[in-house]
XYZ file of C-alpha atoms in Angstrom:
686
model
C 29.934 27.131 48.472
C 31.327 30.513 47.479
C 29.659 32.228 50.470
C 30.874 29.508 52.832
C 34.464 29.804 51.538
C 34.269 33.607 51.827
C 33.104 33.397 55.441
C 35.844 30.867 56.280
C 38.446 33.216 54.797
C 37.071 36.093 56.855
C 37.282 34.026 60.023
C 41.071 33.865 59.697
C 41.471 37.640 59.543
C 42.607 39.229 62.791
C 41.046 42.654 63.249
C 42.999 45.358 65.056
C 42.267 48.769 66.498
C 43.363 50.460 63.271
C 40.449 48.867 61.443
C 37.786 50.083 63.897
C 36.882 53.334 62.050
C 36.395 51.364 58.837
C 34.328 48.708 60.617
C 32.074 51.417 62.046
C 31.763 53.015 58.609
C 30.843 49.652 57.090
C 28.018 49.217 59.624
C 26.693 52.701 58.840
C 26.925 52.195 55.082
C 25.089 48.861 55.244
C 22.413 50.379 57.494
C 21.940 53.757 55.771
C 23.982 53.876 52.571
C 22.022 51.456 50.404
C 19.371 54.074 49.574
C 21.651 57.104 49.686
C 21.019 57.867 45.995
C 17.270 57.223 46.328
C 16.493 59.459 49.286
C 15.553 63.081 48.802
C 14.277 65.895 51.011
C 11.742 65.544 53.822
C 10.161 67.369 56.757
C 12.234 70.429 57.776
C 14.703 69.910 54.923
C 12.504 71.806 52.466
C 12.529 75.255 54.144
C 16.328 75.150 54.179
C 16.459 73.906 50.575
C 14.300 76.903 49.647
C 16.684 79.304 51.393
C 19.711 77.668 49.767
C 18.200 77.797 46.279
C 16.757 81.259 46.822
C 19.861 82.686 48.478
C 17.710 83.504 51.490
C 18.752 84.943 54.829
C 19.690 81.838 56.835
C 20.746 83.883 59.865
C 17.321 85.524 59.985
C 15.655 82.110 59.596
C 17.340 80.926 62.809
C 16.679 84.207 64.604
C 15.646 83.441 68.171
C 16.720 80.676 70.511
C 19.104 79.073 67.995
C 20.580 82.066 66.200
C 24.116 80.707 66.461
C 23.090 77.451 64.752
C 22.975 79.235 61.382
C 26.734 78.735 60.980
C 26.273 75.072 60.075
C 23.889 75.784 57.194
C 25.982 78.659 55.915
C 29.056 76.437 56.001
C 27.483 73.305 54.513
C 25.450 74.972 51.759
C 28.689 76.265 50.244
C 29.779 72.709 49.489
C 26.514 70.789 49.199
C 24.099 73.243 47.593
C 20.634 71.753 47.156
C 21.738 68.323 45.950
C 19.966 65.556 47.902
C 22.641 62.918 47.223
C 25.358 65.250 48.498
C 23.396 65.909 51.678
C 22.606 62.227 52.240
C 26.234 61.209 51.779
C 27.467 63.967 54.064
C 24.890 63.031 56.690
C 26.273 59.491 56.885
C 29.867 60.723 56.978
C 29.130 63.231 59.752
C 27.318 60.519 61.712
C 30.402 58.376 61.235
C 32.501 61.200 62.658
C 30.234 61.358 65.709
C 30.476 57.586 66.213
C 34.280 57.623 65.939
C 34.462 60.521 68.402
C 32.249 58.581 70.808
C 34.446 55.489 70.499
C 37.551 57.614 71.096
C 35.983 59.057 74.259
C 35.220 55.584 75.571
C 38.757 54.485 74.701
C 40.241 57.388 76.671
C 37.994 56.731 79.666
C 38.459 52.940 79.720
C 41.827 52.345 78.007
C 42.001 48.689 79.105
C 38.530 47.734 77.855
C 39.073 47.714 74.083
C 36.502 45.034 73.323
C 33.794 46.473 75.521
C 34.082 50.027 74.172
C 34.077 48.704 70.614
C 30.814 46.848 71.287
C 29.302 50.016 72.785
C 30.386 52.145 69.813
C 28.970 49.650 67.302
C 25.651 49.522 69.103
C 25.554 53.314 69.405
C 26.158 53.659 65.659
C 22.828 52.032 64.760
C 20.856 51.996 68.013
C 17.228 51.518 66.864
C 15.555 54.454 68.554
C 16.170 57.259 66.049
C 14.603 56.692 62.622
C 14.990 60.030 60.838
C 18.404 59.573 59.252
C 17.086 60.257 55.696
C 16.025 63.788 56.754
C 19.546 64.785 55.837
C 19.565 68.587 55.668
C 18.109 68.745 59.169
C 20.133 66.024 60.874
C 23.519 66.592 59.273
C 23.704 69.591 61.595
C 22.528 67.572 64.578
C 25.149 64.873 64.030
C 27.747 67.601 63.573
C 26.823 69.113 66.938
C 26.855 65.621 68.465
C 30.353 65.060 67.064
C 31.499 68.397 68.498
C 30.159 67.388 71.915
C 32.063 64.099 71.820
C 35.183 65.849 70.536
C 34.994 68.307 73.405
C 34.579 65.406 75.828
C 37.571 63.569 74.352
C 39.778 66.640 74.519
C 38.740 67.235 78.139
C 39.698 63.687 79.162
C 42.900 63.847 77.105
C 43.824 67.094 78.878
C 43.475 65.421 82.280
C 45.576 62.483 81.129
C 48.245 64.728 79.526
C 49.385 67.369 82.066
C 51.978 68.779 79.665
C 49.319 69.654 77.102
C 46.575 70.368 79.629
C 45.937 74.032 78.786
C 46.101 73.581 75.016
C 43.747 70.585 75.023
C 41.433 72.266 77.532
C 41.209 75.325 75.290
C 40.241 73.156 72.305
C 37.750 71.287 74.465
C 36.114 74.498 75.655
C 36.035 75.848 72.102
C 34.278 72.796 70.618
C 32.021 72.581 73.666
C 31.059 76.234 73.321
C 30.131 75.743 69.657
C 27.710 72.891 70.383
C 26.259 74.551 73.508
C 25.666 77.835 71.715
C 24.181 76.117 68.656
C 21.418 73.899 70.008
C 19.898 72.573 73.237
C 19.787 68.912 72.145
C 22.886 67.845 74.068
C 22.863 70.198 77.020
C 21.811 67.408 79.364
C 24.842 65.333 78.406
C 27.031 68.171 79.652
C 26.180 66.864 83.119
C 28.044 63.678 82.222
C 31.379 65.498 82.349
C 31.914 65.397 86.150
C 31.154 61.665 86.258
C 33.679 60.900 83.531
C 36.224 63.206 85.154
C 35.734 61.311 88.410
C 36.400 57.975 86.682
C 39.624 59.252 85.138
C 40.900 61.197 88.144
C 40.095 58.295 90.499
C 42.737 56.201 88.773
C 45.364 58.250 90.620
C 45.940 57.927 94.385
C 44.454 60.499 96.713
C 41.574 61.149 99.082
C 38.046 61.450 97.746
C 37.996 65.097 98.869
C 41.037 65.848 96.750
C 39.579 63.998 93.788
C 36.282 65.834 94.116
C 38.061 69.174 94.246
C 39.986 68.340 91.083
C 36.795 67.189 89.337
C 34.973 70.406 90.199
C 37.954 72.514 89.177
C 38.133 70.849 85.759
C 34.371 70.909 85.254
C 33.768 74.509 86.361
C 34.524 76.219 82.986
C 32.057 73.942 81.195
C 29.451 74.392 83.918
C 29.832 78.166 83.701
C 29.444 78.042 79.919
C 26.334 75.845 80.113
C 24.786 77.873 82.941
C 25.319 81.162 81.139
C 23.816 79.855 77.901
C 20.843 78.285 79.699
C 20.187 81.463 81.691
C 20.209 83.547 78.527
C 17.953 81.017 76.770
C 15.269 80.919 79.452
C 15.503 84.349 81.060
C 17.475 86.732 78.833
C 15.882 85.829 75.511
C 12.435 87.329 75.035
C 10.643 85.309 72.370
C 7.155 86.265 71.222
C 6.408 82.649 70.348
C 8.842 80.217 71.976
C 8.688 76.845 70.162
C 10.272 75.045 73.112
C 9.301 76.784 76.364
C 10.300 75.100 79.651
C 6.791 73.763 80.253
C 7.849 71.371 82.988
C 9.537 74.127 84.994
C 6.421 76.281 84.750
C 4.290 73.328 85.827
C 6.517 72.657 88.842
C 5.893 76.196 90.068
C 2.167 76.158 89.341
C 1.256 72.671 90.537
C 4.272 70.840 92.023
C 2.620 67.536 92.942
C 0.877 67.102 89.606
C 4.015 68.113 87.721
C 6.180 65.639 89.647
C 3.693 62.844 89.007
C 3.539 63.665 85.294
C 7.325 63.920 85.073
C 7.819 60.570 86.811
C 5.351 58.973 84.402
C 7.111 60.487 81.389
C 10.523 59.352 82.641
C 9.375 55.772 83.207
C 7.657 55.559 79.827
C 10.537 57.074 77.891
C 13.204 54.980 79.629
C 11.263 51.773 79.011
C 10.742 52.770 75.402
C 14.412 53.594 74.818
C 15.796 50.483 76.524
C 13.153 47.881 75.677
C 10.097 48.597 73.534
C 12.023 50.286 70.708
C 13.662 46.911 70.013
C 10.259 45.426 69.188
C 10.364 47.390 65.962
C 13.415 45.375 64.929
C 11.775 41.988 65.471
C 8.173 42.463 64.376
C 6.902 39.171 62.873
C 4.734 41.014 60.334
C 7.902 42.340 58.659
C 8.655 38.799 57.445
C 6.939 38.620 54.055
C 8.054 35.803 51.790
C 6.577 37.451 48.682
C 8.162 40.841 49.387
C 11.616 41.483 47.933
C 12.194 44.427 50.292
C 11.256 42.314 53.324
C 13.565 39.487 52.300
C 16.326 42.010 51.586
C 16.005 43.560 55.047
C 16.243 40.191 56.769
C 19.072 39.197 54.450
C 20.867 42.325 55.636
C 20.233 41.305 59.247
C 21.988 38.008 58.600
C 24.831 39.569 56.605
C 25.582 42.281 59.167
C 25.310 39.794 62.044
C 27.833 37.472 60.368
C 30.284 40.259 59.543
C 30.062 41.918 62.955
C 30.261 38.555 64.739
C 33.415 37.579 62.872
C 34.943 41.004 63.406
C 34.276 41.066 67.148
C 35.289 37.448 67.671
C 38.673 38.071 66.058
C 39.272 41.560 67.415
C 42.749 41.786 68.919
C 42.074 44.047 71.841
C 42.155 43.912 75.613
C 39.104 43.109 77.673
C 38.765 44.456 81.183
C 37.666 41.268 82.924
C 36.728 41.344 86.563
C 32.919 41.129 86.531
C 32.748 40.273 90.215
C 34.563 43.408 91.311
C 32.591 46.381 92.551
C 34.667 48.489 90.151
C 34.306 46.251 87.077
C 33.772 47.814 83.678
C 30.310 46.289 83.433
C 29.172 47.896 86.691
C 30.650 51.234 85.732
C 29.023 51.062 82.306
C 25.594 50.344 83.781
C 25.851 53.111 86.377
C 27.245 55.677 83.954
C 24.767 54.536 81.302
C 21.689 54.991 83.471
C 22.928 58.400 84.561
C 23.752 59.430 80.965
C 20.350 58.288 79.741
C 18.526 60.320 82.395
C 20.549 63.542 82.103
C 20.595 63.270 78.312
C 16.807 63.466 78.268
C 16.577 66.544 80.522
C 16.197 69.123 77.688
C 13.290 67.181 76.188
C 11.569 66.602 79.511
C 11.997 70.242 80.586
C 10.265 71.273 77.342
C 7.409 68.871 78.067
C 8.388 66.524 75.229
C 8.246 62.748 75.172
C 10.169 60.295 73.009
C 7.308 57.844 72.587
C 4.648 60.438 71.621
C 4.565 61.936 68.128
C 5.810 60.857 64.723
C 9.037 62.877 64.827
C 9.613 62.701 68.594
C 12.284 60.020 68.364
C 14.754 62.861 67.724
C 14.594 63.623 71.430
C 16.149 60.201 72.076
C 19.385 61.103 70.291
C 21.197 62.147 73.515
C 19.885 59.017 75.254
C 21.653 56.724 72.781
C 24.876 57.173 74.769
C 23.369 55.910 77.989
C 21.231 53.235 76.348
C 24.236 51.706 74.566
C 26.256 51.638 77.780
C 23.418 50.109 79.815
C 22.652 47.333 77.341
C 26.305 46.472 76.829
C 26.983 46.540 80.555
C 24.041 44.236 81.311
C 24.758 41.735 78.538
C 28.500 41.597 79.142
C 27.947 40.974 82.849
C 25.696 38.006 82.082
C 27.979 36.282 79.569
C 31.531 35.211 80.361
C 32.995 33.972 77.065
C 33.900 36.671 74.538
C 32.891 34.625 71.509
C 29.390 34.298 72.973
C 29.292 38.014 73.674
C 30.312 38.676 70.075
C 27.395 36.574 68.819
C 24.854 38.441 70.960
C 26.096 41.859 69.880
C 26.272 40.762 66.260
C 22.591 39.778 66.399
C 21.594 43.092 67.999
C 23.532 45.150 65.465
C 22.193 43.034 62.607
C 18.609 43.553 63.790
C 19.267 47.292 64.059
C 20.614 47.420 60.512
C 17.550 45.546 59.269
C 15.019 47.886 60.838
C 16.915 50.929 59.546
C 16.811 49.445 56.046
C 13.042 48.922 56.275
C 12.504 52.471 57.504
C 14.832 53.709 54.777
C 12.755 51.889 52.196
C 9.671 53.765 53.435
C 11.529 57.047 52.940
C 12.606 55.886 49.469
C 8.971 55.257 48.519
C 7.970 58.624 49.956
C 10.574 60.396 47.809
C 9.270 58.592 44.728
C 5.787 59.781 45.682
C 7.032 63.327 46.167
C 8.847 63.413 42.846
C 5.780 62.058 41.052
C 3.635 64.735 42.661
C 5.908 67.659 41.818
C 6.550 66.536 38.250
C 2.860 65.865 37.617
C 1.951 69.232 39.080
C 4.480 70.872 36.775
C 3.153 68.967 33.752
C -0.392 70.041 34.626
C 0.513 73.593 35.666
C 3.776 74.707 33.989
C 3.364 78.101 35.634
C 1.077 79.419 38.350
C 0.171 83.001 39.113
C 1.557 84.395 42.385
C -0.605 84.374 45.507
C -2.022 80.923 44.810
C -2.976 78.386 47.468
C -2.674 74.679 46.695
C -5.393 72.954 48.717
C -5.774 69.238 49.377
C -8.163 67.210 51.514
C -5.443 65.809 53.791
C -1.737 65.082 54.041
C 0.039 64.294 50.793
C 3.107 62.479 52.068
C 4.138 60.464 55.085
C 7.354 62.324 55.864
C 6.526 65.857 54.704
C 4.325 68.351 56.517
C 2.237 71.029 54.798
C 4.746 73.715 55.836
C 7.488 71.746 54.107
C 5.304 71.152 51.036
C 4.674 74.896 50.868
C 8.371 75.708 50.689
C 8.863 72.859 48.186
C 6.255 74.448 45.901
C 8.271 77.650 45.910
C 11.374 75.637 45.068
C 9.507 73.927 42.222
C 8.428 77.199 40.601
C 11.664 79.075 41.422
C 10.422 82.347 42.882
C 12.570 85.519 42.683
C 15.711 85.486 44.796
C 15.349 86.722 48.345
C 11.552 86.376 48.444
C 10.200 85.940 51.978
C 6.537 86.750 51.301
C 6.011 83.543 49.362
C 3.731 83.387 46.295
C 2.559 79.787 46.874
C 1.383 77.874 49.922
C -0.173 74.516 50.732
C -3.239 74.087 52.921
C -5.252 71.075 53.988
C -9.044 71.262 54.118
C -9.017 69.155 57.265
C -6.957 71.779 59.094
C -8.994 74.675 57.744
C -12.157 72.940 58.936
C -10.707 72.320 62.397
C -9.680 75.981 62.503
C -13.315 76.983 62.174
C -13.181 77.853 58.487
C -16.105 76.155 56.776
C -16.902 75.995 53.081
C -18.988 79.198 53.311
C -16.102 81.252 54.649
C -13.702 79.829 52.085
C -16.076 80.402 49.170
C -16.757 83.940 50.364
C -13.142 84.859 49.647
C -11.540 85.009 53.089
C -7.769 85.468 53.299
C -5.611 82.397 53.791
C -2.378 83.222 55.517
C 0.629 81.746 57.234
C 2.374 84.225 59.514
C 5.674 82.362 59.822
C 8.909 83.843 61.161
C 11.014 84.578 58.097
C 8.658 83.043 55.519
C 5.044 84.165 55.310
C 2.058 83.977 52.973
C -1.261 85.758 52.464
C -3.737 85.398 49.584
C -7.526 85.367 49.013
C -9.106 81.943 49.232
C -10.553 82.459 45.746
C -6.981 82.240 44.394
C -6.847 78.537 45.109
C -6.349 75.298 43.230
C -7.874 72.135 44.654
C -5.882 68.955 44.162
C -6.655 65.295 44.793
C -3.483 63.293 45.387
C -3.894 61.355 48.600
C -1.274 58.672 49.104
C -2.521 55.119 48.796
C -4.787 55.973 45.838
C -3.811 54.508 42.475
C -4.446 57.498 40.281
C -2.618 60.468 38.861
C -2.654 63.912 40.412
C -6.036 65.531 39.761
C -6.430 69.293 39.471
C -10.091 69.722 40.309
C -12.589 72.296 39.125
C -16.323 72.999 39.563
C -16.992 70.715 36.567
C -15.977 67.763 38.767
C -19.062 68.223 40.961
C -20.739 65.257 39.266
C -17.968 62.844 40.272
C -19.279 60.941 43.328
C -15.977 59.574 44.656
C -14.515 62.882 45.819
C -13.931 63.373 49.509
C -16.811 65.077 51.285
C -15.173 68.387 52.185
C -13.510 68.591 48.776
C -16.888 68.256 47.075
C -18.229 71.148 49.176
C -15.405 73.471 48.140
C -15.006 72.693 44.426
C -16.174 76.219 43.568
C -13.019 77.414 45.292
C -10.757 75.912 42.640
C -9.803 78.707 40.265
C -8.062 77.281 37.205
C -7.410 80.817 35.945
C -4.441 80.757 38.334
C -2.774 78.224 36.016
C -0.785 79.514 33.056
C -0.346 77.348 29.936
C 3.436 77.550 29.745
C 6.528 78.880 31.472
C 9.295 81.107 30.231
C 11.838 79.231 32.356
C 12.987 76.092 30.546
C 15.131 74.965 33.506
C 12.122 74.058 35.658
C 11.867 71.858 37.596
C 15.427 71.885 38.951
C 16.775 68.430 38.040
C 19.428 68.768 40.717
C 16.647 68.726 43.316
C 13.708 66.884 41.763
C 15.737 64.465 39.706
C 15.452 63.773 35.972
C 12.057 64.022 34.337
C 10.180 60.724 34.777
C 9.351 58.574 31.800
C 6.308 59.819 29.919
C 3.738 57.192 30.824
C -0.007 57.516 31.357
C 0.028 60.300 33.948
C 2.120 62.544 31.669
C -0.408 62.246 28.843
C -3.293 62.730 31.271
C -1.810 65.915 32.769
C -0.969 67.413 29.390
C -4.411 66.535 28.045
C -6.105 68.071 31.080
C -4.021 71.229 30.623
C -4.930 71.395 26.943
C -8.602 70.811 27.792
C -8.505 73.777 30.173
C -7.448 76.081 27.318
C -9.710 74.497 24.690
C -6.885 72.983 22.623
C -8.930 70.018 21.477
C -6.636 68.885 18.682
C -3.848 68.619 21.242
C -6.079 66.601 23.580
C -6.986 64.247 20.742
C -3.363 63.866 19.656
C -2.239 63.079 23.218
C -4.991 60.494 23.488
C -3.893 58.832 20.268
C -0.280 58.747 21.465
C -1.199 57.238 24.838
C -3.391 54.570 23.236
C -0.775 53.678 20.632
C 1.777 53.149 23.430
C -0.634 50.932 25.341
C -1.097 53.308 28.269
C -4.316 53.574 30.227
C -5.547 54.736 33.631
C -6.146 52.812 36.834
C -9.278 54.912 37.350
C -11.646 55.473 34.445
C -12.265 59.069 35.567
C -8.981 59.960 33.851
C -10.489 59.212 30.431
C -12.774 62.276 30.742
C -10.410 64.870 29.175
C -9.809 62.560 26.214
C -13.516 61.809 25.754
C -14.223 65.527 25.730
C -11.393 66.108 23.276
C -12.557 63.397 20.893
C -16.100 64.819 20.951
C -14.821 68.294 20.068
C -12.780 67.013 17.113
C -15.801 64.865 16.107
C -14.009 61.554 16.548
C -17.280 59.999 17.633
C -16.076 56.417 17.429
C -13.244 56.924 19.960
C -15.443 59.109 22.171
C -18.092 56.373 22.234
C -15.637 53.531 22.849
C -13.958 55.327 25.766
C -17.285 56.452 27.214
C -18.932 53.018 27.215
C -15.718 51.365 28.418
C -15.399 53.837 31.296
C -19.022 53.360 32.277
C -18.758 49.570 32.219
C -15.621 49.755 34.342
C -17.109 52.241 36.848
C -20.851 52.848 36.781
C -20.400 55.669 39.316
C -19.114 57.763 36.416
C -22.597 58.007 34.884
C -23.259 61.631 35.879
C -19.719 62.747 35.033
C -19.869 61.149 31.586
C -23.299 62.609 30.931
C -22.019 66.048 31.949
C -19.045 65.743 29.564
C -21.267 64.886 26.600
C -23.823 67.558 27.466
C -21.156 70.242 27.911
C -19.234 69.281 24.784
C -22.117 69.271 22.268
C -23.851 72.311 23.722
C -22.660 74.719 21.026
C -22.102 72.172 18.247
C -24.209 71.771 15.094
C -24.728 68.037 14.700
C -25.498 66.088 11.541
C -28.250 63.451 11.783
C -25.654 60.677 12.063
C -23.807 62.556 14.810
C -27.047 63.189 16.649
C -27.845 59.492 16.422
C -24.452 58.635 17.973
C -24.995 61.127 20.774
C -28.478 59.783 21.462
C -27.185 56.209 21.466
C -24.430 56.975 23.975
C -26.512 59.128 26.318
C -29.336 56.587 26.275
C -26.953 53.794 27.230
C -25.623 55.956 30.058
C -29.142 56.817 31.167
C -28.583 60.556 30.854
C -31.666 62.677 31.472
C -30.904 64.863 28.467
C -28.333 64.765 25.657
């Protein structure tokens, strides 16, 4: 009853143009703001976080094709530092600024189509083709450049419509346009949208088409000159040793024109279909409806909530609607034509670089410029098919609600990934409070869904707070899978070959013998394991890991740190509650340095608090500790319990008992206990 009364009250509210910015912000907050305090750093965020924390040379980091882009990081780090919540909040606000700028542009171009441009702006705000919003440090800059592009566009159109302020507005337009063009190539293709929009605005005034065309070209020429000069310098004046985004398609057109044209046509068709159609399937996947899942129900609840709010807002929006769908110059026709053109030219930078939106985990970023055209096309098509505004409002409300729902589900995945990251870094710190420089952290495969090994490497150097200004990093992360594919087998690694990463600003080189092997693959319900050669008897290790156990050098781990501020709570959050994994890590650390009383004490504390492992392997440090302090009863209980729970532990348990009693003088009763346990395990020798 309360919800029904609330909705009825909302239905009587008349929304006006003044409320549009707040309505757009509400959509963004509902779609992206729910987890703003639970998202952290991902992907390419970590290298920049390292430079911010380490006071590194950001200009040098961007040295190359995007040297000018450094200004955004230098500017933003002053206010945001390395605080993930600050970055996430700013990312949403900057995206909001880009959406408002886009709406303003549409309003200036089609001043008598208030309702249509509002629908386009709402759809653009949450169009479900870009799913990397939580990667905040990286995409705050991208949304800022996007906003500058739209601002430049708005000022250009405003200059044409305001002859008295033409030169002043044109100067501001060129200035903001120059900043985005010089910073990044993402939105270069959309620069080709300017003459089309100029034509629409200039065509409102009487005159021949030749005169209009001349005026369009005259107004566009400064922007074209700016874009052409920057593109020429990028592709011909800039000599990069290793260009990350070479114009592959242009090279292919010269080398094999027919094949290149065929491949380009195929890429265009696939990407356009993905952007306009198949990306929506992600918003309506039946398998996302899980009655027993709170997060699933919450996402679909958000779909309904956003759809209701947007539907009511649009239905009661007091704005004009350009209504002449049968005319050859109707808004709907213009929107579809301009939209298709904007979608195609927006994708030019990606296609020239040989990139595709639908291929690769992080490739949806290339669809960012296409969101302009896609929103216009979909709105133009739907509005041309439906005559009554209230029905149009319902359709758009459903689309925007579905978009909000899929963004919430993706955001929940990022939230879980940040929890996984924080657990990893805190457990690593508990297990290794300090690590000697020139140490490689090696895992079997990828640790996290949204963090690459390059990003993990820089995160490790953030975790252990290396000296300010360091570019030859003391820690790096490698994956055995990649080393194997690179032709480095276990023999080469064990022989002591150098592991290195010759990155631009940040680099790393160290002998392979200075490595620590870790088992922490996502999806496994166990704590972080720092492995050593003594784990050779454990049968459940991954194959390549088992071959390279000798590589793990625990001498690289130091028992304590002189820096009490680690890890940085501002970045990694507050220390997690001390549950089982804390006691396991501390016990394993104490075992490494032979502090058996500490191991025993930690075991007693964990047991008294009711903690225990999901995998019996994690009892091994405690069993070894109890043997060394001659608490035979606890050692026996944990040993037999572990064996009964996982019979694969037989060899590992036998090895622990054999290793522990090797140098001990046993009484007859103690010897009897040892014999009893090892016999039950089936050990070949005590």
